[in-house]
Coordinates of C-alpha atoms and ligand atoms in Angstrom, one line a residue:
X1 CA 113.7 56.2 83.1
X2 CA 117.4 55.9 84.5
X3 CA 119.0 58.6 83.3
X4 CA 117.9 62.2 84.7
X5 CA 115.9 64.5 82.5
X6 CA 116.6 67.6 81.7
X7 CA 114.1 70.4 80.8
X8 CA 116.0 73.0 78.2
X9 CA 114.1 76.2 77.2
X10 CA 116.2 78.3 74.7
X11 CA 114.6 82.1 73.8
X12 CA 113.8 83.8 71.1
X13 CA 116.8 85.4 70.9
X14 CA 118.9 82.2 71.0
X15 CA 117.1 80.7 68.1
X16 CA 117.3 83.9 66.2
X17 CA 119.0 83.0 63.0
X18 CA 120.5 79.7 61.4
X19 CA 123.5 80.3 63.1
X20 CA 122.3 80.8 66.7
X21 CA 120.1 77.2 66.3
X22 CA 123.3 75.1 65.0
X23 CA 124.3 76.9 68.2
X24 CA 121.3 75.5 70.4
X25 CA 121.7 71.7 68.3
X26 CA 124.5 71.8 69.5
X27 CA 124.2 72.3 73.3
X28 CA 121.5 69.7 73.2
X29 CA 122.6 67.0 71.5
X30 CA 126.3 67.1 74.1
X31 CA 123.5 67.1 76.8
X32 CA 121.7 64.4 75.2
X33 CA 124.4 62.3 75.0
X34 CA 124.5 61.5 78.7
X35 CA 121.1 62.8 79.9
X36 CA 117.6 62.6 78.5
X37 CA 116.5 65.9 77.2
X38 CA 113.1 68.0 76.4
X39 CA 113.5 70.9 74.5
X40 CA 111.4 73.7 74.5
X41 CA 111.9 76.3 72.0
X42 CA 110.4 80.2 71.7
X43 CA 109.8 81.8 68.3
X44 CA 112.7 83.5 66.0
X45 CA 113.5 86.4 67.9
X46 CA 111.0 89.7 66.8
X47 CA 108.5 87.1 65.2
X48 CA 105.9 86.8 67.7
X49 CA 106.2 91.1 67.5
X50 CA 105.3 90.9 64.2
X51 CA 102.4 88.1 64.1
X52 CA 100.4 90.8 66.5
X53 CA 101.5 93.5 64.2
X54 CA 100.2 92.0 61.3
X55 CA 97.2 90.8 63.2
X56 CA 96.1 94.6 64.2
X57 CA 96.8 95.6 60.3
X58 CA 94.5 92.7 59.2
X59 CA 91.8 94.3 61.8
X60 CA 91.9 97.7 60.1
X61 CA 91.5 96.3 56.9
X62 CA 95.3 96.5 55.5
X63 CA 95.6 93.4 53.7
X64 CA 98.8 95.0 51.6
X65 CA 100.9 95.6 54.8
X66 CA 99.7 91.6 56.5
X67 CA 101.2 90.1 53.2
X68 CA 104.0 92.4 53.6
X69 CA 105.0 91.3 57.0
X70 CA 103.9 87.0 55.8
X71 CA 106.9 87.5 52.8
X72 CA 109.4 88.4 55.0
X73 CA 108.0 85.8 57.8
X74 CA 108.5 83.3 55.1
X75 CA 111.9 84.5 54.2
X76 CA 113.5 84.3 57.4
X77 CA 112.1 80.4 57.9
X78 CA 113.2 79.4 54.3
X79 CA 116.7 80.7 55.1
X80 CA 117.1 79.5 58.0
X81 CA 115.5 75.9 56.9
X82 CA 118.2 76.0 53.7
X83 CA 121.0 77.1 55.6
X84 CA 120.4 74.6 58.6
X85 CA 119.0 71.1 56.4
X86 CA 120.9 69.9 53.9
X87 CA 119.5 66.5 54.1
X88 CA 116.7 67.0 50.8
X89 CA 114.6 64.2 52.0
X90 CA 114.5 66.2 55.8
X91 CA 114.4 69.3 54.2
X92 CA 111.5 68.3 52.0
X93 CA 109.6 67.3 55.2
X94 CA 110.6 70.3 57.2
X95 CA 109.6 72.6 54.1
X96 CA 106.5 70.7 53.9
X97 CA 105.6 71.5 57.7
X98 CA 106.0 74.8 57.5
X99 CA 104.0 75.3 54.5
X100 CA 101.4 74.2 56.4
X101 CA 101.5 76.5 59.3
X102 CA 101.7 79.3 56.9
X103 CA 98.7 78.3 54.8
X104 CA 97.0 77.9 58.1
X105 CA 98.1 81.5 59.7
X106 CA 96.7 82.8 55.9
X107 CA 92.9 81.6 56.7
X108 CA 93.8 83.0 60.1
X109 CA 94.5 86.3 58.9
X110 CA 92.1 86.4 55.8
X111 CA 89.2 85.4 58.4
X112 CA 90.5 88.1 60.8
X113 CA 90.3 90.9 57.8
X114 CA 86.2 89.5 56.4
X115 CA 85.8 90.0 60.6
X116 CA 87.7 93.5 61.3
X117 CA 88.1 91.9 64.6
X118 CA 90.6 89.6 66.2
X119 CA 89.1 87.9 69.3
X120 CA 91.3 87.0 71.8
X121 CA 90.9 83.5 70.8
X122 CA 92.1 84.5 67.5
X123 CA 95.2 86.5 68.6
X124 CA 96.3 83.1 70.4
X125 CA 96.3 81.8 67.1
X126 CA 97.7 83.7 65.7
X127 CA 100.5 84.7 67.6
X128 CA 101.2 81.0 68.2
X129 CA 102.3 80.4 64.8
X130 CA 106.1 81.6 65.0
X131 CA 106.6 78.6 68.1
X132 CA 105.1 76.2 65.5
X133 CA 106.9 77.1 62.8
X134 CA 110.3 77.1 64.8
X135 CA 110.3 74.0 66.6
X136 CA 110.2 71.9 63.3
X137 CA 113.5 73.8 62.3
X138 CA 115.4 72.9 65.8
X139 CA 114.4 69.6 65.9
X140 CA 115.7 69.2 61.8
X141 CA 119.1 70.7 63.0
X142 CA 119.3 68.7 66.0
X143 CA 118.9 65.5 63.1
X144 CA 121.1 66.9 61.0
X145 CA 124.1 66.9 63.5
X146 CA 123.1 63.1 64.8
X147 CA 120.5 63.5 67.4
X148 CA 116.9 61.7 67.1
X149 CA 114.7 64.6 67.2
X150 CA 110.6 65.3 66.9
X151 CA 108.8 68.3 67.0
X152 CA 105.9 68.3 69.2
X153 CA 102.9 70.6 69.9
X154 CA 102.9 71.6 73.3
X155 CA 98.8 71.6 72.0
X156 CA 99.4 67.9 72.7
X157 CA 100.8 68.0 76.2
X158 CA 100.0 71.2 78.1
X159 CA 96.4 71.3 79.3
X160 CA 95.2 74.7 80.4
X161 CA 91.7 76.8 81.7
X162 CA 90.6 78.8 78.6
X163 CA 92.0 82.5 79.8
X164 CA 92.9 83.2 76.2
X165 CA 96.7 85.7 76.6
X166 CA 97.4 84.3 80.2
X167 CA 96.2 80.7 80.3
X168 CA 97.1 78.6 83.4
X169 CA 98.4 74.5 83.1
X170 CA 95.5 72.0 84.9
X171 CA 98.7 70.1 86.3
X172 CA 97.1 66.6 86.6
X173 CA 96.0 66.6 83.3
X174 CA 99.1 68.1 81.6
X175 CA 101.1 65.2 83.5
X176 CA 99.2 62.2 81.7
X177 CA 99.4 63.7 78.3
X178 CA 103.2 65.2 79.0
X179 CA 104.2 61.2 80.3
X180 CA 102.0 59.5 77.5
X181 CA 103.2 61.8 74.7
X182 CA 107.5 62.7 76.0
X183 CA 108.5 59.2 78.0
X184 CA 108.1 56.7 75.2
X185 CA 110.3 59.3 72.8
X186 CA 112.8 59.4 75.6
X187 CA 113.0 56.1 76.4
X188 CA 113.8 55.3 72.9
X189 CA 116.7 58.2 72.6
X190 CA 114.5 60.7 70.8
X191 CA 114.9 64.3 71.6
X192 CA 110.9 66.0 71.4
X193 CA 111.6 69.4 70.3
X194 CA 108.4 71.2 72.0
X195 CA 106.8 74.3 71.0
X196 CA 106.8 77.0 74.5
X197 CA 104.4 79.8 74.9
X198 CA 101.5 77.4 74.1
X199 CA 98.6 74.7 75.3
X200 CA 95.2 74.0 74.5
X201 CA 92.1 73.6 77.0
X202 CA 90.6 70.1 77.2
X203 CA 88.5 70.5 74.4
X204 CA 92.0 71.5 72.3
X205 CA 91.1 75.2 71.7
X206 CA 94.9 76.8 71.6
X207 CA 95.9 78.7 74.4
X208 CA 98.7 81.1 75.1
X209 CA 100.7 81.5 78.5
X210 CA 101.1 85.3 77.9
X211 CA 103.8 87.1 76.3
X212 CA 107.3 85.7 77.5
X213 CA 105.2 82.9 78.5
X214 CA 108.2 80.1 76.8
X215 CA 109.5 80.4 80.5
X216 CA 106.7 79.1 82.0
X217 CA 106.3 76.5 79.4
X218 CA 109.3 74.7 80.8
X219 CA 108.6 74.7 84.3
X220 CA 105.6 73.0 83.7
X221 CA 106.7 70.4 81.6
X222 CA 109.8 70.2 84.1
X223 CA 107.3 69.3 86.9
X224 CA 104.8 67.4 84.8
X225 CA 107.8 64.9 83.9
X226 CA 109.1 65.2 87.5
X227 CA 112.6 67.0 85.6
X228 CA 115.5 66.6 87.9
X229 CA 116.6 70.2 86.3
X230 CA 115.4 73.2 84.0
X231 CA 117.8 74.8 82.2
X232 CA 116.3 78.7 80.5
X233 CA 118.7 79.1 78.1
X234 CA 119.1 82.7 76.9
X235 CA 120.9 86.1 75.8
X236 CA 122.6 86.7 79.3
X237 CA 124.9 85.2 81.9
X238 CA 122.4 84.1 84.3
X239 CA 119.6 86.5 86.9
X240 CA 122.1 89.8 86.8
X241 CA 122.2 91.9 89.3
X242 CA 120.2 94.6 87.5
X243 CA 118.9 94.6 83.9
X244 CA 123.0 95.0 82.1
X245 CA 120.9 97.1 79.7
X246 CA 120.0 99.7 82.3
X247 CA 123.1 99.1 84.6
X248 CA 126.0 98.6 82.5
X249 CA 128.5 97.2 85.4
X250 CA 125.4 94.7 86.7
X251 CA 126.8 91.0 87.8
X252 CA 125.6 87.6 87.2
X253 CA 124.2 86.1 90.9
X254 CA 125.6 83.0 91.2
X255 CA 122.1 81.4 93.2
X256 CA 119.1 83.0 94.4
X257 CA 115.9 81.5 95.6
X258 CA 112.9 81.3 93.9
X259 CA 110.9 83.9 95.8
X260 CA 113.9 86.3 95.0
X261 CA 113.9 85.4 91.2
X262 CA 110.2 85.8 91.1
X263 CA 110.1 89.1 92.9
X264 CA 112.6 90.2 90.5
X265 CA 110.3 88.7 87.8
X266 CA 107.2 90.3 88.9
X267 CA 108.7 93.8 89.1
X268 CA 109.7 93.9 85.5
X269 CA 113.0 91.5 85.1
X270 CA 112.4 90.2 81.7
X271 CA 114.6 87.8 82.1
X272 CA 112.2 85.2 83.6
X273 CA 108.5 84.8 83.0
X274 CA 106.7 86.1 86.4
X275 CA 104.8 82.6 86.9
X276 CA 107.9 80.6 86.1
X277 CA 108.4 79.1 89.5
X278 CA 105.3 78.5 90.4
X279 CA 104.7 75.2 88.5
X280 CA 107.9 74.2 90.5
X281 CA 107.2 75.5 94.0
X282 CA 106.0 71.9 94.9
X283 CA 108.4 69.8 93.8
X284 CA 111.6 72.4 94.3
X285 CA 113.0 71.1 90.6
X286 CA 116.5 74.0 90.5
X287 CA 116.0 76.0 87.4
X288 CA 119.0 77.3 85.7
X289 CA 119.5 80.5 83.5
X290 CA 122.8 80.2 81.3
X291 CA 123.8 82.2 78.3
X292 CA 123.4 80.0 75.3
X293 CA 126.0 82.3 73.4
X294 CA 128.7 81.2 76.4
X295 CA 128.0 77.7 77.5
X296 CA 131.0 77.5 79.6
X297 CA 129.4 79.8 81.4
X298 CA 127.8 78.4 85.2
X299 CA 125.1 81.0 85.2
X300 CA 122.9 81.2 87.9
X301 CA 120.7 78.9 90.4
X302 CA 117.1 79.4 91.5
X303 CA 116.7 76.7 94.2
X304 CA 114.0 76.8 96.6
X305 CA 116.0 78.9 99.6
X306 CA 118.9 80.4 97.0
X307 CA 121.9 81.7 99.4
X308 CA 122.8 83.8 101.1
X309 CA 125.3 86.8 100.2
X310 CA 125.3 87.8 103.8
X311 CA 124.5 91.5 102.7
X312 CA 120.6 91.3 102.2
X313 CA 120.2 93.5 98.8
X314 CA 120.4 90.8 96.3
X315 CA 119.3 92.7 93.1
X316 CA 117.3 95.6 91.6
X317 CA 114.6 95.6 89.0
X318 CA 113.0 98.9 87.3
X319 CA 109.6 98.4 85.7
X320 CA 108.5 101.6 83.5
X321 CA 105.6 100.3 81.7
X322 CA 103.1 101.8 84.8
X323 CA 101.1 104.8 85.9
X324 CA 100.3 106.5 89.3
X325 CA 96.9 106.8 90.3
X326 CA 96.3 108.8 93.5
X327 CA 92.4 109.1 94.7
X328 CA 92.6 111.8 97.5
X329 CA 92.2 115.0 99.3
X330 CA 92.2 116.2 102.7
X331 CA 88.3 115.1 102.3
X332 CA 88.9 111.8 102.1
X333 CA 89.3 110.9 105.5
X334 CA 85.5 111.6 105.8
X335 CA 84.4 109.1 103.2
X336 CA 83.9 105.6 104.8
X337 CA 85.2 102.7 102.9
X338 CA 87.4 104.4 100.0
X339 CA 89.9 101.9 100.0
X340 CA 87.1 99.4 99.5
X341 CA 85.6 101.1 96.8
X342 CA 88.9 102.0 95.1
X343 CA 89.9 98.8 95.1
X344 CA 86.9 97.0 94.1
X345 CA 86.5 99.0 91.0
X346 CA 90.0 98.0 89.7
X347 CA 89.2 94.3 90.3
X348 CA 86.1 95.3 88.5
X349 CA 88.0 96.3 85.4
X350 CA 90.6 93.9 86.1
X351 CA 93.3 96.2 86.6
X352 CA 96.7 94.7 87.7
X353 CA 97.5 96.7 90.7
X354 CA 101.8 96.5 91.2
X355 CA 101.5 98.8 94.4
X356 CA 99.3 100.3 97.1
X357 CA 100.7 103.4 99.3
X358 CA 98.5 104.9 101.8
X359 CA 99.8 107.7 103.9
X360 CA 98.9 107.1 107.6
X361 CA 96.8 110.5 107.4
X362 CA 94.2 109.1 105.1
X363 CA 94.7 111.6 102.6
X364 CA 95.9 110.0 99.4
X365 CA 95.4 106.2 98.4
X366 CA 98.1 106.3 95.6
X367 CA 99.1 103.0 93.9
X368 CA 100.4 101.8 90.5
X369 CA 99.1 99.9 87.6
X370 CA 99.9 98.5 84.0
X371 CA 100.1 101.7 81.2
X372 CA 97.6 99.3 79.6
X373 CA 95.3 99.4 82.4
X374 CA 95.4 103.2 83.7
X375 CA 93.2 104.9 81.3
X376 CA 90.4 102.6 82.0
X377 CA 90.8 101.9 85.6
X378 CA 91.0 106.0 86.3
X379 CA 87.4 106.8 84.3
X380 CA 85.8 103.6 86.5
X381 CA 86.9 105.6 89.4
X382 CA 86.0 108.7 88.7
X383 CA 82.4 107.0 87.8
X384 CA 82.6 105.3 91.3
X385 CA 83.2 108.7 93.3
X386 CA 81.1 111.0 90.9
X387 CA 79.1 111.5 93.8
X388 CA 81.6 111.9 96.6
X389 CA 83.9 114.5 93.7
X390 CA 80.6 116.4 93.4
X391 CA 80.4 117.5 97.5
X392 CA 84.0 117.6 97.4
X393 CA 84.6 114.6 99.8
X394 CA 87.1 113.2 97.5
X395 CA 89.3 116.1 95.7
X396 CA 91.1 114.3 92.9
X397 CA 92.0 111.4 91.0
X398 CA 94.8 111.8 89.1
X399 CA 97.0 109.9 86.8
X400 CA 100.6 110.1 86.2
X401 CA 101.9 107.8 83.6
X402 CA 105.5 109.2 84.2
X403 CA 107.1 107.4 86.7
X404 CA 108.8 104.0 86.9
X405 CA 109.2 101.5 90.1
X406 CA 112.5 100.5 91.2
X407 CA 112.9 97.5 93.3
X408 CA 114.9 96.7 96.0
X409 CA 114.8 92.7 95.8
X410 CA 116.6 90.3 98.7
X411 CA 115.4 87.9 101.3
X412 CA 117.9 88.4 103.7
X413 CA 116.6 92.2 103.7
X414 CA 114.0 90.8 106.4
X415 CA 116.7 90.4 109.2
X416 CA 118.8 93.8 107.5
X417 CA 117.5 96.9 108.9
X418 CA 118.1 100.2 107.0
X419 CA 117.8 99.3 103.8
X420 CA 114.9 101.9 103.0
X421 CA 117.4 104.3 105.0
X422 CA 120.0 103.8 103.0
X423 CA 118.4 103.9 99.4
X424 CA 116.8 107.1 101.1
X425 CA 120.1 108.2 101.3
X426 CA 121.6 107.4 97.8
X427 CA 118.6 108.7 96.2
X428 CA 118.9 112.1 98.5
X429 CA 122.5 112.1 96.7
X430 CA 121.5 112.5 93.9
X431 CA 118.4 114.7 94.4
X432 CA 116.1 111.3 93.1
X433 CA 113.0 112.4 94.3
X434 CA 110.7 109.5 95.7
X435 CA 106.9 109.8 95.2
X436 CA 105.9 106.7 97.0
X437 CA 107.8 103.6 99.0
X438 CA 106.2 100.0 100.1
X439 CA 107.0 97.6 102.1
X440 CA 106.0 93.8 101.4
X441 CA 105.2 92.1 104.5
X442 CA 107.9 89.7 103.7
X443 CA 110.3 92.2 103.3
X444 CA 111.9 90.5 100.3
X445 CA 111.2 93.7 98.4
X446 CA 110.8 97.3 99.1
X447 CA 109.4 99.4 95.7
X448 CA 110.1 102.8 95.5
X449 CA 108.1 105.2 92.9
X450 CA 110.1 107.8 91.0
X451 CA 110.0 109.8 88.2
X452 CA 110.6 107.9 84.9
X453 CA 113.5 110.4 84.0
X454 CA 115.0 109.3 87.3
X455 CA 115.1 105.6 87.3
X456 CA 118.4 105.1 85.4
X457 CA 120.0 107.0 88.2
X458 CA 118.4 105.8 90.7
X459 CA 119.3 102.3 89.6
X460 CA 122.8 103.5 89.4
X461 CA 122.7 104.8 92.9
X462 CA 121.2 102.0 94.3
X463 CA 123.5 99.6 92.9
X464 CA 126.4 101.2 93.9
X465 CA 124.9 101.8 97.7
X466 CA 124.5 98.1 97.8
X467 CA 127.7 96.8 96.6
X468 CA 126.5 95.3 93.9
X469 CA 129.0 96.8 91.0
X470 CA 132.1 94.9 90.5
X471 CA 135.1 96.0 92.2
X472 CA 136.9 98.3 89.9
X473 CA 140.4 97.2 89.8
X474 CA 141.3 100.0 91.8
X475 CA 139.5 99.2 94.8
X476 CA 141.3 95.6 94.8
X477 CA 143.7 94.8 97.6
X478 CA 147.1 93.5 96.0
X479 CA 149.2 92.1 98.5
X480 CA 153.0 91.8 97.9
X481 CA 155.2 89.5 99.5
Ligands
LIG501 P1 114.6 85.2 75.9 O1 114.3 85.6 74.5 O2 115.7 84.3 76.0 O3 113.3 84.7 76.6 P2 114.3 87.8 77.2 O4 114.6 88.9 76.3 O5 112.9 87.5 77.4 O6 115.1 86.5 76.7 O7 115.1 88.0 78.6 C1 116.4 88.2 78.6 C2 116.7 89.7 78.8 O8 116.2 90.1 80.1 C3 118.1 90.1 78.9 O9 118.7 90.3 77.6 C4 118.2 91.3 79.8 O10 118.2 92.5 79.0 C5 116.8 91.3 80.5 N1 116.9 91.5 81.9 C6 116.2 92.3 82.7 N2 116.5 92.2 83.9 C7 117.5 91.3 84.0 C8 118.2 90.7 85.1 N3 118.1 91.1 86.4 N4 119.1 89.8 84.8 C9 119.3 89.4 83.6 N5 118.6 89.9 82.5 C10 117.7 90.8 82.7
LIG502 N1 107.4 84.0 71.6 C1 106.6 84.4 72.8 C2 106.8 85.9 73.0 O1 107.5 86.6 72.3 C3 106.9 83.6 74.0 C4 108.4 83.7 74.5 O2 109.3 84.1 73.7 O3 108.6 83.3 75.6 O4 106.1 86.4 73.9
LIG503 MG1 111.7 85.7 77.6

């Protein structure tokens, strides 16, 4: 191909309604009109929510409440379908699409309720259904406005393992099918509109990326077409400064690299999928994030080395979703090989582990996992150490499920000292207390464990330690000639 390719990935929220997707036609078809283009495309914003809601009603049995949340499914896709097609022979075909995904998510649902279970195979399945059903819809608008468009199953192209929730691509095979299914439409002028979220293994079981996982979907395809850019298209400016939900006066970053971006990922920004840039690590594609509701707007870079903004602290992230485990005791010190043991047992129950803080005595190992995974991971360790509880060698295991990590994110904080001083400091100001601090090797990121009630202010005070607010008006420099 001669033209370069663009990867676009809009979100949920930018193909929430009929309005917001003549929106997104509308961005892609300008781009399309100079460069080729793949578009991948999340559900309606809220619908993947209430797939898995109705999915847990059909497991306890409550048929009434699944049909419930199907009629109002089916509403918002036949509004948007009437108020976005006007085309009847289009619309007749789109209709008929989606008729079909909705018979299908039925069986789904009716053989979920004969099961009262919904297998992790089946929950993919089910909670694929609002991609499916909104890719047909962009890809109707983007004809309807003068773009050749075709939706197309990312079932088709994206070949993954079979860990139903949290698949992973198989790269080499996702490359054939993406080039043998996407170049041909491209080289003709056709726009594929391609579901995210989704893939199959070989054998075409559906998978799902896990949740947010539309991100991802476009990185891959990006580096399985060799992309020359990825644009993730969404509800803000670009990778903020902080989340602008938490921190009001956060500020769009105009580049930052990808180890940055995924730090800020990993530790909670929602903003980007936490695997994004790792199906472009090899081939250093840029990925953009721009605001689909402000085109004009740059938004922000994630290149392979970002740049610099000379002052190390690049951004913060908060992630509340956790709990505090602490196994410990003066005792501990005496029991060989507790960090192995504690350890082991959460990779035993698979337990996502955010954080591990030791204090150089020995006598707490304290570190953080998923709400999801605390409940579970704390009784495997209190089964591991029954023995070592019952002659008082190890004192307590405890859990605390109210606290929240803030992170201190910036790869220029390597060659920075006094960055844990001075968040020490702005935290001290305003009596934040911290329970627990790391320290990545790579000192791109330094995590500090507080108090849930205290992470808004702590972000606050940290943002404003670093500079990071915008300038009030008053602090600007007018000089007068
Ligand atoms: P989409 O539906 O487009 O995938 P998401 O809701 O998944 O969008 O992600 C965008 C949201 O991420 C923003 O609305 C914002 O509230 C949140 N967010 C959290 N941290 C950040 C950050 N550092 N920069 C930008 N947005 C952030
Ligand atoms: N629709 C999916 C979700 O809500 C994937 C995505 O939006 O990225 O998790
Ligand atoms: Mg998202």
């Amino acid at each position: 191909m001669n033209k370069p390719l663009r990867v676009m990935k809009f979100g949920g929220t930018s193909v929430g309604d009929a309005a917001c997707i003549a929106r997104v036609a509308q961005i892609v078809r300008d781009a399309s009109r100079q460069d080729a283009v793949v578009a991948v495309v999340s559900a309606m914003s809220g619908v993947t929510n209430r797939l898995i809601e109705a999915a847990t009603c059909s497991e306890a049995g409550d048929r009434g409440q699944v049909d419930v949340i199907f009629a109002a499914l089916r509403q918002q896709h036949e509004t948007a379908l009437n108020a976005l097609i006007h085309d009847g022979e289009r619309r007749k075909q789109v209709a008929a699409r989606l008729e079909k995904i909705f018979s299908e998510g039925e069986r789904l649902y009716q053989g979920t309720a004969l099961l009262r279970e919904v297998t992790p195979r089946a929950l993919d399945a089910i909670s694929s259904l609002g991609e499916r059903l909104s890719a047909p819809l962009v890809a109707g608008a983007l004809s309807e406005i003068g773009a050749r468009s075709e939706a197309v199953e990312a079932t088709e192209l994206i070949v993954t393992d079979s860990y139903h929730g949290g698949a992973d691509p198989l790269m080499n095979r996702t490359r054939e099918r993406s080039e043998a299914r996407l170049l041909p439409l491209l080289e003709q002028g056709v726009v594929p509109v391609v579901t995210g979220f989704i893939g199959a293994t070989e054998d075409g079981v559906l998978t799902t990326l896990g949740r947010g996982g539309s991100d991802y979907s476009a990185t891959i395809l990006g580096a399985a077409l060799s992309a020359d850019e990825i644009i993730i298209w969404t509800d803000v400016d670009g990778v903020l400064t902080a989340d602008p939900r938490l921190v009001p006066d956060a500020q769009t970053i105009p580049e930052i690299s990808y180890r940055e971006a995924t730090e800020l990922a990993y530790f909670g920004a929602k903003v980007l999928h936490p695997k994004t840039l790792r199906a472009v690590e090899q081939a250093g594609i840029p990925v953009w994030i721009r605001n689909s509701f402000a085109p004009e707007r740059t938004g922000t870079k994630i290149t392979p080395r970002g740049r610099s903004n000379g002052g190390g602290v690049k951004a913060l992230t908060a992630i509340r979703d956790v709990a505090l485990i602490t196994v410990g005791g003066p005792g501990i010190v005496g029991v060989p090989d507790v960090v192995g043991r504690t350890f082991s047992t959460t990779a035993q129950v698979r337990a996502n582990v955010l954080l591990i803080s030791q204090s150089s005595s020995q006598n707490d190992i304290c570190f953080i996992v998923a709400a999801s995974d605390a409940k579970r991971t704390v009784e495997a360790l209190r089964n591991e150490f029954a023995q070592d509880v019952a002659h008082e060698k190890v004192e307590h295991i405890t859990l605390d499920p109210n606290i929240a990590i803030v992170a201190v994110v910036g790869e220029n904080m390597r060659g920075t000292p006094g960055v844990a001083g001075r968040t020490f400091n702005a935290l001290g100001r305003e009596n934040v207390n911290i329970i627990a601090i790391a320290q990545g090797s790579s000192e791109s990121n330094i995590s500090f464990v507080v108090a849930e009630k205290d992470m808004k202010v702590a972000l606050a005070a940290t943002h404003r330690e670093f500079g990071l607010s915008a300038r009030k008006p008053a602090e600007t420099v007018v000089t007068r000639s």
